[in-house]
Amino acid sequence: MRKFLSLLLVVCTIIGLIPSQALAAMQQTGSTNPFTDVSINDWYYDAVQYVYENNIFNGTSAAEFSPDGTMTRGMFVTVLGRMAGVDKEKYAGESAFTDVDPSAYYAPYVAWAAKYGITNGTDNGKFSPDALVNREQIATLFVRYFEIFGVDFDTGANITSIPGDIDQ
């Protein structure tokens, strides 16, 4: 689990997500790698395969994963919800924030994350689902997720360097 979470954190910072309709189209092809922009020679190939096969990430279209793309707040909370195995039907039609359309693919996951205190939104009753998620937000959302669901995130890794922008 620790290895998966560490690997997922890396993947989360570089990969986009699409609605589940594309997953259905991709599964019909029977291909284990439906993405034209992910080669077996890419260092992240195994991670992409894992998140795709486990319905954590779907890609940005039926044929593209966009490994050099960006991720929005809505996408990231969707990933957390999928990791947690959220039954999105339980949260269908709910919206805790004024800027989250209840019919959006990420809406049930945002409702779930708000219910459990993983997110409090940005401000004034908004979630800003289309804003790019930054490292600070990713770390905050992951820590809240880990704490609320009792996930042990100690990787046992011996960290020997400090990020240059740690004080920011």
GROMACS .gro file of N, CA and C in nm:
model
  504
    1MET      N    1   0.083  -0.119   0.000
    1MET     CA    2   0.000   0.000   0.000
    1MET      C    3   0.087   0.125   0.000
    2ARG      N    4   0.196   0.123   0.078
    2ARG     CA    5   0.283   0.239   0.085
    2ARG      C    6   0.347   0.268  -0.050
    3LYS      N    7   0.392   0.162  -0.115
    3LYS     CA    8   0.455   0.178  -0.246
    3LYS      C    9   0.354   0.236  -0.345
    4PHE      N   10   0.232   0.185  -0.340
    4PHE     CA   11   0.127   0.235  -0.430
    4PHE      C   12   0.099   0.382  -0.405
    5LEU      N   13   0.085   0.422  -0.279
    5LEU     CA   14   0.054   0.562  -0.248
    5LEU      C   15   0.167   0.654  -0.290
    6SER      N   16   0.292   0.610  -0.269
    6SER     CA   17   0.405   0.692  -0.313
    6SER      C   18   0.406   0.707  -0.464
    7LEU      N   19   0.384   0.595  -0.532
    7LEU     CA   20   0.383   0.598  -0.678
    7LEU      C   21   0.265   0.681  -0.729
    8LEU      N   22   0.150   0.668  -0.664
    8LEU     CA   23   0.034   0.744  -0.706
    8LEU      C   24   0.056   0.893  -0.690
    9LEU      N   25   0.123   0.934  -0.584
    9LEU     CA   26   0.151   1.075  -0.563
    9LEU      C   27   0.233   1.130  -0.680
   10VAL      N   28   0.332   1.054  -0.725
   10VAL     CA   29   0.411   1.096  -0.840
   10VAL      C   30   0.324   1.106  -0.965
   11VAL      N   31   0.244   1.004  -0.988
   11VAL     CA   32   0.157   1.002  -1.105
   11VAL      C   33   0.058   1.117  -1.101
   12CYS      N   34   0.005   1.146  -0.981
   12CYS     CA   35  -0.095   1.252  -0.966
   12CYS      C   36  -0.043   1.389  -1.010
   13THR      N   37   0.083   1.412  -0.992
   13THR     CA   38   0.137   1.543  -1.025
   13THR      C   39   0.158   1.563  -1.174
   14ILE      N   40   0.150   1.456  -1.253
   14ILE     CA   41   0.179   1.471  -1.395
   14ILE      C   42   0.069   1.426  -1.489
   15ILE      N   43  -0.037   1.371  -1.435
   15ILE     CA   44  -0.136   1.307  -1.521
   15ILE      C   45  -0.275   1.368  -1.504
   16GLY      N   46  -0.350   1.373  -1.611
   16GLY     CA   47  -0.488   1.423  -1.608
   16GLY      C   48  -0.588   1.309  -1.597
   17LEU      N   49  -0.712   1.346  -1.591
   17LEU     CA   50  -0.821   1.250  -1.573
   17LEU      C   51  -0.938   1.288  -1.662
   18ILE      N   52  -1.012   1.189  -1.710
   18ILE     CA   53  -1.132   1.218  -1.790
   18ILE      C   54  -1.254   1.151  -1.728
   19PRO      N   55  -1.370   1.186  -1.778
   19PRO     CA   56  -1.492   1.121  -1.729
   19PRO      C   57  -1.493   0.972  -1.759
   20SER      N   58  -1.574   0.899  -1.686
   20SER     CA   59  -1.576   0.754  -1.696
   20SER      C   60  -1.628   0.701  -1.829
   21GLN      N   61  -1.694   0.784  -1.911
   21GLN     CA   62  -1.742   0.737  -2.040
   21GLN      C   63  -1.626   0.687  -2.127
   22ALA      N   64  -1.513   0.752  -2.116
   22ALA     CA   65  -1.398   0.711  -2.196
   22ALA      C   66  -1.346   0.576  -2.150
   23LEU      N   67  -1.355   0.546  -2.020
   23LEU     CA   68  -1.310   0.417  -1.970
   23LEU      C   69  -1.388   0.305  -2.037
   24ALA      N   70  -1.518   0.320  -2.048
   24ALA     CA   71  -1.600   0.217  -2.111
   24ALA      C   72  -1.557   0.195  -2.255
   25ALA      N   73  -1.531   0.302  -2.326
   25ALA     CA   74  -1.486   0.291  -2.466
   25ALA      C   75  -1.352   0.221  -2.473
   26MET      N   76  -1.261   0.252  -2.380
   26MET     CA   77  -1.129   0.191  -2.381
   26MET      C   78  -1.136   0.042  -2.346
   27GLN      N   79  -1.223   0.003  -2.253
   27GLN     CA   80  -1.232  -0.135  -2.213
   27GLN      C   81  -1.286  -0.222  -2.326
   28GLN      N   82  -1.367  -0.165  -2.413
   28GLN     CA   83  -1.422  -0.242  -2.524
   28GLN      C   84  -1.315  -0.283  -2.624
   29THR      N   85  -1.203  -0.211  -2.626
   29THR     CA   86  -1.098  -0.245  -2.721
   29THR      C   87  -1.020  -0.367  -2.677
   30GLY      N   88  -1.023  -0.400  -2.545
   30GLY     CA   89  -0.950  -0.515  -2.495
   30GLY      C   90  -0.801  -0.491  -2.483
   31SER      N   91  -0.756  -0.372  -2.515
   31SER     CA   92  -0.615  -0.340  -2.510
   31SER      C   93  -0.573  -0.309  -2.368
   32THR      N   94  -0.453  -0.356  -2.329
   32THR     CA   95  -0.405  -0.324  -2.196
   32THR      C   96  -0.346  -0.184  -2.190
   33ASN      N   97  -0.307  -0.130  -2.305
   33ASN     CA   98  -0.258   0.007  -2.310
   33ASN      C   99  -0.326   0.079  -2.426
   34PRO      N  100  -0.436   0.145  -2.398
   34PRO     CA  101  -0.508   0.214  -2.505
   34PRO      C  102  -0.450   0.351  -2.538
   35PHE      N  103  -0.347   0.393  -2.466
   35PHE     CA  104  -0.297   0.529  -2.479
   35PHE      C  105  -0.182   0.541  -2.579
   36THR      N  106  -0.201   0.625  -2.678
   36THR     CA  107  -0.098   0.646  -2.780
   36THR      C  108   0.018   0.729  -2.728
   37ASP      N  109  -0.001   0.799  -2.617
   37ASP     CA  110   0.105   0.884  -2.564
   37ASP      C  111   0.177   0.822  -2.444
   38VAL      N  112   0.155   0.692  -2.422
   38VAL     CA  113   0.226   0.620  -2.316
   38VAL      C  114   0.288   0.496  -2.378
   39SER      N  115   0.420   0.494  -2.379
   39SER     CA  116   0.495   0.384  -2.439
   39SER      C  117   0.546   0.290  -2.330
   40ILE      N  118   0.560   0.165  -2.364
   40ILE     CA  119   0.614   0.067  -2.269
   40ILE      C  120   0.754   0.106  -2.221
   41ASN      N  121   0.821   0.191  -2.296
   41ASN     CA  122   0.955   0.236  -2.259
   41ASN      C  123   0.955   0.355  -2.164
   42ASP      N  124   0.840   0.415  -2.139
   42ASP     CA  125   0.831   0.530  -2.049
   42ASP      C  126   0.849   0.484  -1.905
   43TRP      N  127   0.920   0.563  -1.825
   43TRP     CA  128   0.947   0.527  -1.686
   43TRP      C  129   0.820   0.511  -1.604
   44TYR      N  130   0.713   0.575  -1.645
   44TYR     CA  131   0.587   0.573  -1.571
   44TYR      C  132   0.487   0.473  -1.627
   45TYR      N  133   0.527   0.393  -1.724
   45TYR     CA  134   0.436   0.300  -1.790
   45TYR      C  135   0.361   0.210  -1.690
   46ASP      N  136   0.434   0.145  -1.599
   46ASP     CA  137   0.370   0.054  -1.503
   46ASP      C  138   0.271   0.127  -1.413
   47ALA      N  139   0.306   0.248  -1.373
   47ALA     CA  140   0.216   0.327  -1.288
   47ALA      C  141   0.088   0.362  -1.364
   48VAL      N  142   0.102   0.402  -1.489
   48VAL     CA  143  -0.014   0.435  -1.571
   48VAL      C  144  -0.102   0.312  -1.587
   49GLN      N  145  -0.042   0.199  -1.615
   49GLN     CA  146  -0.119   0.075  -1.631
   49GLN      C  147  -0.194   0.043  -1.502
   50TYR      N  148  -0.127   0.057  -1.389
   50TYR     CA  149  -0.191   0.026  -1.261
   50TYR      C  150  -0.312   0.114  -1.236
   51VAL      N  151  -0.295   0.245  -1.249
   51VAL     CA  152  -0.406   0.336  -1.219
   51VAL      C  153  -0.519   0.323  -1.321
   52TYR      N  154  -0.486   0.290  -1.444
   52TYR     CA  155  -0.589   0.268  -1.546
   52TYR      C  156  -0.666   0.139  -1.518
   53GLU      N  157  -0.594   0.031  -1.496
   53GLU     CA  158  -0.659  -0.099  -1.474
   53GLU      C  159  -0.741  -0.102  -1.346
   54ASN      N  160  -0.707  -0.017  -1.250
   54ASN     CA  161  -0.780  -0.013  -1.124
   54ASN      C  162  -0.879   0.102  -1.117
   55ASN      N  163  -0.908   0.163  -1.232
   55ASN     CA  164  -1.008   0.270  -1.244
   55ASN      C  165  -0.983   0.385  -1.147
   56ILE      N  166  -0.857   0.420  -1.131
   56ILE     CA  167  -0.823   0.536  -1.049
   56ILE      C  168  -0.807   0.657  -1.141
   57PHE      N  169  -0.741   0.637  -1.253
   57PHE     CA  170  -0.729   0.737  -1.360
   57PHE      C  171  -0.782   0.674  -1.487
   58ASN      N  172  -0.841   0.758  -1.574
   58ASN     CA  173  -0.892   0.707  -1.701
   58ASN      C  174  -0.815   0.759  -1.821
   59GLY      N  175  -0.756   0.874  -1.811
   59GLY     CA  176  -0.691   0.938  -1.924
   59GLY      C  177  -0.764   1.067  -1.958
   60THR      N  178  -0.718   1.135  -2.060
   60THR     CA  179  -0.782   1.261  -2.100
   60THR      C  180  -0.869   1.244  -2.224
   61SER      N  181  -0.860   1.129  -2.287
   61SER     CA  182  -0.949   1.091  -2.397
   61SER      C  183  -0.939   0.940  -2.409
   62ALA      N  184  -1.011   0.883  -2.504
   62ALA     CA  185  -1.008   0.739  -2.522
   62ALA      C  186  -0.870   0.690  -2.565
   63ALA      N  187  -0.788   0.777  -2.623
   63ALA     CA  188  -0.658   0.735  -2.674
   63ALA      C  189  -0.540   0.807  -2.608
   64GLU      N  190  -0.566   0.902  -2.520
   64GLU     CA  191  -0.455   0.978  -2.460
   64GLU      C  192  -0.466   0.981  -2.308
   65PHE      N  193  -0.350   0.971  -2.247
   65PHE     CA  194  -0.341   0.979  -2.102
   65PHE      C  195  -0.288   1.115  -2.057
   66SER      N  196  -0.215   1.182  -2.144
   66SER     CA  197  -0.158   1.315  -2.116
   66SER      C  198  -0.066   1.315  -1.994
   67PRO      N  199   0.040   1.234  -1.999
   67PRO     CA  200   0.130   1.226  -1.884
   67PRO      C  201   0.202   1.358  -1.852
   68ASP      N  202   0.208   1.448  -1.947
   68ASP     CA  203   0.270   1.578  -1.923
   68ASP      C  204   0.165   1.686  -1.901
   69GLY      N  205   0.040   1.645  -1.883
   69GLY     CA  206  -0.070   1.739  -1.866
   69GLY      C  207  -0.079   1.792  -1.724
   70THR      N  208  -0.188   1.859  -1.697
   70THR     CA  209  -0.211   1.918  -1.565
   70THR      C  210  -0.331   1.850  -1.499
   71MET      N  211  -0.349   1.877  -1.372
   71MET     CA  212  -0.459   1.818  -1.298
   71MET      C  213  -0.534   1.927  -1.224
   72THR      N  214  -0.666   1.920  -1.228
   72THR     CA  215  -0.748   2.017  -1.157
   72THR      C  216  -0.786   1.962  -1.019
   73ARG      N  217  -0.844   2.051  -0.939
   73ARG     CA  218  -0.889   2.011  -0.806
   73ARG      C  219  -0.999   1.904  -0.816
   74GLY      N  220  -1.089   1.920  -0.914
   74GLY     CA  221  -1.194   1.821  -0.934
   74GLY      C  222  -1.137   1.685  -0.971
   75MET      N  223  -1.036   1.684  -1.056
   75MET     CA  224  -0.971   1.559  -1.095
   75MET      C  225  -0.906   1.492  -0.974
   76PHE      N  226  -0.835   1.571  -0.894
   76PHE     CA  227  -0.762   1.512  -0.782
   76PHE      C  228  -0.856   1.452  -0.678
   77VAL      N  229  -0.963   1.522  -0.646
   77VAL     CA  230  -1.058   1.468  -0.549
   77VAL      C  231  -1.125   1.343  -0.605
   78THR      N  232  -1.145   1.338  -0.735
   78THR     CA  233  -1.199   1.217  -0.799
   78THR      C  234  -1.104   1.100  -0.776
   79VAL      N  235  -0.975   1.125  -0.793
   79VAL     CA  236  -0.874   1.021  -0.771
   79VAL      C  237  -0.880   0.971  -0.626
   80LEU      N  238  -0.886   1.063  -0.531
   80LEU     CA  239  -0.895   1.022  -0.390
   80LEU      C  240  -1.020   0.937  -0.366
   81GLY      N  241  -1.132   0.980  -0.423
   81GLY     CA  242  -1.256   0.905  -0.406
   81GLY      C  243  -1.248   0.767  -0.467
   82ARG      N  244  -1.187   0.757  -0.582
   82ARG     CA  245  -1.172   0.626  -0.646
   82ARG      C  246  -1.078   0.538  -0.567
   83MET      N  247  -0.971   0.597  -0.512
   83MET     CA  248  -0.879   0.520  -0.426
   83MET      C  249  -0.954   0.464  -0.306
   84ALA      N  250  -1.045   0.542  -0.251
   84ALA     CA  251  -1.120   0.503  -0.132
   84ALA      C  252  -1.235   0.408  -0.165
   85GLY      N  253  -1.263   0.388  -0.294
   85GLY     CA  254  -1.372   0.300  -0.334
   85GLY      C  255  -1.509   0.360  -0.309
   86VAL      N  256  -1.518   0.491  -0.321
   86VAL     CA  257  -1.644   0.561  -0.297
   86VAL      C  258  -1.750   0.514  -0.395
   87ASP      N  259  -1.868   0.485  -0.342
   87ASP     CA  260  -1.983   0.454  -0.426
   87ASP      C  261  -2.042   0.588  -0.468
   88LYS      N  262  -2.012   0.630  -0.588
   88LYS     CA  263  -2.053   0.764  -0.631
   88LYS      C  264  -2.204   0.779  -0.637
   89GLU      N  265  -2.277   0.670  -0.646
   89GLU     CA  266  -2.424   0.677  -0.648
   89GLU      C  267  -2.477   0.730  -0.514
   90LYS      N  268  -2.406   0.705  -0.406
   90LYS     CA  269  -2.450   0.753  -0.274
   90LYS      C  270  -2.446   0.906  -0.265
   91TYR      N  271  -2.366   0.968  -0.352
   91TYR     CA  272  -2.348   1.113  -0.348
   91TYR      C  273  -2.401   1.181  -0.474
   92ALA      N  274  -2.469   1.105  -0.558
   92ALA     CA  275  -2.521   1.159  -0.684
   92ALA      C  276  -2.619   1.273  -0.656
   93GLY      N  277  -2.605   1.379  -0.731
   93GLY     CA  278  -2.695   1.493  -0.720
   93GLY      C  279  -2.664   1.586  -0.604
   94GLU      N  280  -2.565   1.551  -0.522
   94GLU     CA  281  -2.527   1.636  -0.410
   94GLU      C  282  -2.422   1.737  -0.453
   95SER      N  283  -2.423   1.851  -0.389
   95SER     CA  284  -2.317   1.948  -0.411
   95SER      C  285  -2.306   2.036  -0.288
   96ALA      N  286  -2.191   2.030  -0.224
   96ALA     CA  287  -2.167   2.110  -0.104
   96ALA      C  288  -2.117   2.250  -0.140
   97PHE      N  289  -2.089   2.273  -0.268
   97PHE     CA  290  -2.031   2.399  -0.311
   97PHE      C  291  -2.110   2.458  -0.427
   98THR      N  292  -2.118   2.590  -0.431
   98THR     CA  293  -2.199   2.658  -0.532
   98THR      C  294  -2.142   2.645  -0.673
   99ASP      N  295  -2.014   2.618  -0.685
   99ASP     CA  296  -1.953   2.608  -0.818
   99ASP      C  297  -1.931   2.464  -0.865
  100VAL      N  298  -1.994   2.369  -0.798
  100VAL     CA  299  -1.985   2.228  -0.839
  100VAL      C  300  -2.121   2.187  -0.893
  101ASP      N  301  -2.127   2.169  -1.024
  101ASP     CA  302  -2.249   2.124  -1.091
  101ASP      C  303  -2.275   1.979  -1.047
  102PRO      N  304  -2.391   1.950  -0.990
  102PRO     CA  305  -2.420   1.814  -0.943
  102PRO      C  306  -2.409   1.708  -1.052
  103SER      N  307  -2.414   1.747  -1.179
  103SER     CA  308  -2.403   1.649  -1.287
  103SER      C  309  -2.259   1.629  -1.336
  104ALA      N  310  -2.164   1.705  -1.282
  104ALA     CA  311  -2.024   1.691  -1.324
  104ALA      C  312  -1.969   1.556  -1.276
  105TYR      N  313  -1.877   1.498  -1.354
  105TYR     CA  314  -1.823   1.367  -1.319
  105TYR      C  315  -1.757   1.366  -1.182
  106TYR      N  316  -1.701   1.478  -1.140
  106TYR     CA  317  -1.632   1.485  -1.012
  106TYR      C  318  -1.725   1.519  -0.895
  107ALA      N  319  -1.849   1.559  -0.922
  107ALA     CA  320  -1.941   1.607  -0.818
  107ALA      C  321  -1.961   1.508  -0.703
  108PRO      N  322  -1.986   1.380  -0.730
  108PRO     CA  323  -2.008   1.290  -0.615
  108PRO      C  324  -1.882   1.275  -0.529
  109TYR      N  325  -1.765   1.283  -0.592
  109TYR     CA  326  -1.641   1.270  -0.516
  109TYR      C  327  -1.614   1.395  -0.433
  110VAL      N  328  -1.649   1.511  -0.487
  110VAL     CA  329  -1.635   1.636  -0.412
  110VAL      C  330  -1.731   1.634  -0.293
  111ALA      N  331  -1.853   1.588  -0.315
  111ALA     CA  332  -1.951   1.579  -0.205
  111ALA      C  333  -1.899   1.485  -0.097
  112TRP      N  334  -1.843   1.371  -0.137
  112TRP     CA  335  -1.785   1.275  -0.043
  112TRP      C  336  -1.671   1.339   0.035
  113ALA      N  337  -1.580   1.406  -0.035
  113ALA     CA  338  -1.464   1.468   0.031
  113ALA      C  339  -1.507   1.577   0.127
  114ALA      N  340  -1.610   1.652   0.092
  114ALA     CA  341  -1.660   1.757   0.182
  114ALA      C  342  -1.725   1.694   0.306
  115LYS      N  343  -1.800   1.588   0.285
  115LYS     CA  344  -1.868   1.522   0.397
  115LYS      C  345  -1.768   1.473   0.501
  116TYR      N  346  -1.655   1.421   0.455
  116TYR     CA  347  -1.556   1.365   0.547
  116TYR      C  348  -1.448   1.465   0.588
  117GLY      N  349  -1.460   1.589   0.546
  117GLY     CA  350  -1.364   1.691   0.588
  117GLY      C  351  -1.231   1.685   0.517
  118ILE      N  352  -1.225   1.615   0.404
  118ILE     CA  353  -1.103   1.609   0.326
  118ILE      C  354  -1.081   1.743   0.258
  119THR      N  355  -1.190   1.808   0.220
  119THR     CA  356  -1.181   1.942   0.163
  119THR      C  357  -1.285   2.032   0.228
  120ASN      N  358  -1.245   2.157   0.242
  120ASN     CA  359  -1.337   2.259   0.291
  120ASN      C  360  -1.367   2.360   0.181
  121GLY      N  361  -1.316   2.332   0.061
  121GLY     CA  362  -1.333   2.425  -0.049
  121GLY      C  363  -1.227   2.532  -0.049
  122THR      N  364  -1.247   2.632  -0.132
  122THR     CA  365  -1.149   2.740  -0.142
  122THR      C  366  -1.193   2.859  -0.059
  123ASP      N  367  -1.312   2.911  -0.081
  123ASP     CA  368  -1.370   3.015   0.004
  123ASP      C  369  -1.507   3.051  -0.048
  124ASN      N  370  -1.585   3.117   0.034
  124ASN     CA  371  -1.719   3.165  -0.003
  124ASN      C  372  -1.808   3.055  -0.061
  125GLY      N  373  -1.800   2.936  -0.004
  125GLY     CA  374  -1.885   2.826  -0.050
  125GLY      C  375  -1.846   2.768  -0.185
  126LYS      N  376  -1.724   2.791  -0.227
  126LYS     CA  377  -1.675   2.741  -0.356
  126LYS      C  378  -1.569   2.633  -0.336
  127PHE      N  379  -1.557   2.549  -0.437
  127PHE     CA  380  -1.455   2.444  -0.439
  127PHE      C  381  -1.348   2.471  -0.544
  128SER      N  382  -1.381   2.546  -0.647
  128SER     CA  383  -1.290   2.575  -0.759
  128SER      C  384  -1.244   2.447  -0.828
  129PRO      N  385  -1.338   2.366  -0.879
  129PRO     CA  386  -1.303   2.237  -0.937
  129PRO      C  387  -1.216   2.244  -1.062
  130ASP      N  388  -1.222   2.354  -1.134
  130ASP     CA  389  -1.144   2.365  -1.258
  130ASP      C  390  -1.009   2.433  -1.238
  131ALA      N  391  -0.981   2.476  -1.116
  131ALA     CA  392  -0.850   2.536  -1.087
  131ALA      C  393  -0.746   2.425  -1.079
  132LEU      N  394  -0.625   2.455  -1.123
  132LEU     CA  395  -0.519   2.356  -1.113
  132LEU      C  396  -0.488   2.329  -0.967
  133VAL      N  397  -0.468   2.202  -0.935
  133VAL     CA  398  -0.432   2.165  -0.799
  133VAL      C  399  -0.280   2.183  -0.785
  134ASN      N  400  -0.237   2.243  -0.674
  134ASN     CA  401  -0.093   2.263  -0.655
  134ASN      C  402  -0.039   2.164  -0.551
  135ARG      N  403   0.093   2.164  -0.534
  135ARG     CA  404   0.155   2.068  -0.442
  135ARG      C  405   0.103   2.083  -0.300
  136GLU      N  406   0.085   2.205  -0.256
  136GLU     CA  407   0.036   2.228  -0.120
  136GLU      C  408  -0.103   2.166  -0.102
  137GLN      N  409  -0.189   2.185  -0.200
  137GLN     CA  410  -0.324   2.130  -0.192
  137GLN      C  411  -0.320   1.977  -0.198
  138ILE      N  412  -0.236   1.922  -0.284
  138ILE     CA  413  -0.222   1.776  -0.294
  138ILE      C  414  -0.178   1.721  -0.159
  139ALA      N  415  -0.076   1.781  -0.101
  139ALA     CA  416  -0.026   1.733   0.029
  139ALA      C  417  -0.134   1.744   0.136
  140THR      N  418  -0.205   1.856   0.139
  140THR     CA  419  -0.309   1.876   0.240
  140THR      C  420  -0.421   1.775   0.223
  141LEU      N  421  -0.467   1.756   0.101
  141LEU     CA  422  -0.576   1.661   0.076
  141LEU      C  423  -0.533   1.518   0.108
  142PHE      N  424  -0.410   1.481   0.071
  142PHE     CA  425  -0.360   1.348   0.104
  142PHE      C  426  -0.351   1.328   0.255
  143VAL      N  427  -0.295   1.423   0.327
  143VAL     CA  428  -0.281   1.409   0.472
  143VAL      C  429  -0.418   1.396   0.538
  144ARG      N  430  -0.512   1.479   0.498
  144ARG     CA  431  -0.647   1.469   0.555
  144ARG      C  432  -0.708   1.332   0.525
  145TYR      N  433  -0.693   1.288   0.401
  145TYR     CA  434  -0.743   1.156   0.361
  145TYR      C  435  -0.679   1.047   0.446
  146PHE      N  436  -0.546   1.051   0.459
  146PHE     CA  437  -0.475   0.951   0.537
  146PHE      C  438  -0.521   0.951   0.682
  147GLU      N  439  -0.534   1.069   0.741
  147GLU     CA  440  -0.573   1.079   0.882
  147GLU      C  441  -0.717   1.034   0.904
  148ILE      N  442  -0.808   1.075   0.819
  148ILE     CA  443  -0.949   1.041   0.836
  148ILE      C  444  -0.973   0.891   0.819
  149PHE      N  445  -0.902   0.829   0.726
  149PHE     CA  446  -0.923   0.687   0.699
  149PHE      C  447  -0.815   0.597   0.759
  150GLY      N  448  -0.729   0.655   0.842
  150GLY     CA  449  -0.630   0.575   0.913
  150GLY      C  450  -0.526   0.509   0.824
  151VAL      N  451  -0.489   0.575   0.716
  151VAL     CA  452  -0.388   0.521   0.625
  151VAL      C  453  -0.250   0.554   0.680
  152ASP      N  454  -0.167   0.451   0.696
  152ASP     CA  455  -0.030   0.472   0.743
  152ASP      C  456   0.053   0.518   0.624
  153PHE      N  457   0.095   0.644   0.628
  153PHE     CA  458   0.170   0.696   0.514
  153PHE      C  459   0.320   0.704   0.541
  154ASP      N  460   0.367   0.638   0.645
  154ASP     CA  461   0.510   0.631   0.671
  154ASP      C  462   0.570   0.530   0.574
  155THR      N  463   0.651   0.578   0.483
  155THR     CA  464   0.708   0.490   0.381
  155THR      C  465   0.836   0.423   0.428
  156GLY      N  466   0.889   0.468   0.542
  156GLY     CA  467   1.014   0.412   0.589
  156GLY      C  468   1.133   0.465   0.511
  157ALA      N  469   1.106   0.557   0.420
  157ALA     CA  470   1.214   0.611   0.337
  157ALA      C  471   1.301   0.706   0.419
  158ASN      N  472   1.428   0.702   0.392
  158ASN     CA  473   1.521   0.793   0.457
  158ASN      C  474   1.537   0.914   0.366
  159ILE      N  475   1.468   1.021   0.398
  159ILE     CA  476   1.473   1.142   0.316
  159ILE      C  477   1.599   1.219   0.352
  160THR      N  478   1.681   1.243   0.251
  160THR     CA  479   1.809   1.308   0.277
  160THR      C  480   1.820   1.447   0.216
  161SER      N  481   1.717   1.492   0.149
  161SER     CA  482   1.723   1.624   0.090
  161SER      C  483   1.598   1.703   0.127
  162ILE      N  484   1.611   1.832   0.127
  162ILE     CA  485   1.500   1.920   0.158
  162ILE      C  486   1.466   1.999   0.034
  163PRO      N  487   1.337   2.002  -0.005
  163PRO     CA  488   1.300   2.079  -0.124
  163PRO      C  489   1.345   2.227  -0.109
  164GLY      N  490   1.392   2.285  -0.217
  164GLY     CA  491   1.441   2.421  -0.216
  164GLY      C  492   1.337   2.525  -0.177
  165ASP      N  493   1.210   2.494  -0.197
  165ASP     CA  494   1.105   2.591  -0.167
  165ASP      C  495   1.023   2.552  -0.044
  166ILE      N  496   1.081   2.475   0.046
  166ILE     CA  497   1.008   2.425   0.162
  166ILE      C  498   0.949   2.536   0.248
  167ASP      N  499   1.018   2.649   0.256
  167ASP     CA  500   0.966   2.759   0.341
  167ASP      C  501   0.852   2.835   0.275
  168GLN      N  502   0.822   2.805   0.151
  168GLN     CA  503   0.712   2.871   0.080
  168GLN      C  504   0.588   2.787   0.087
   0.00000   0.00000   0.00000
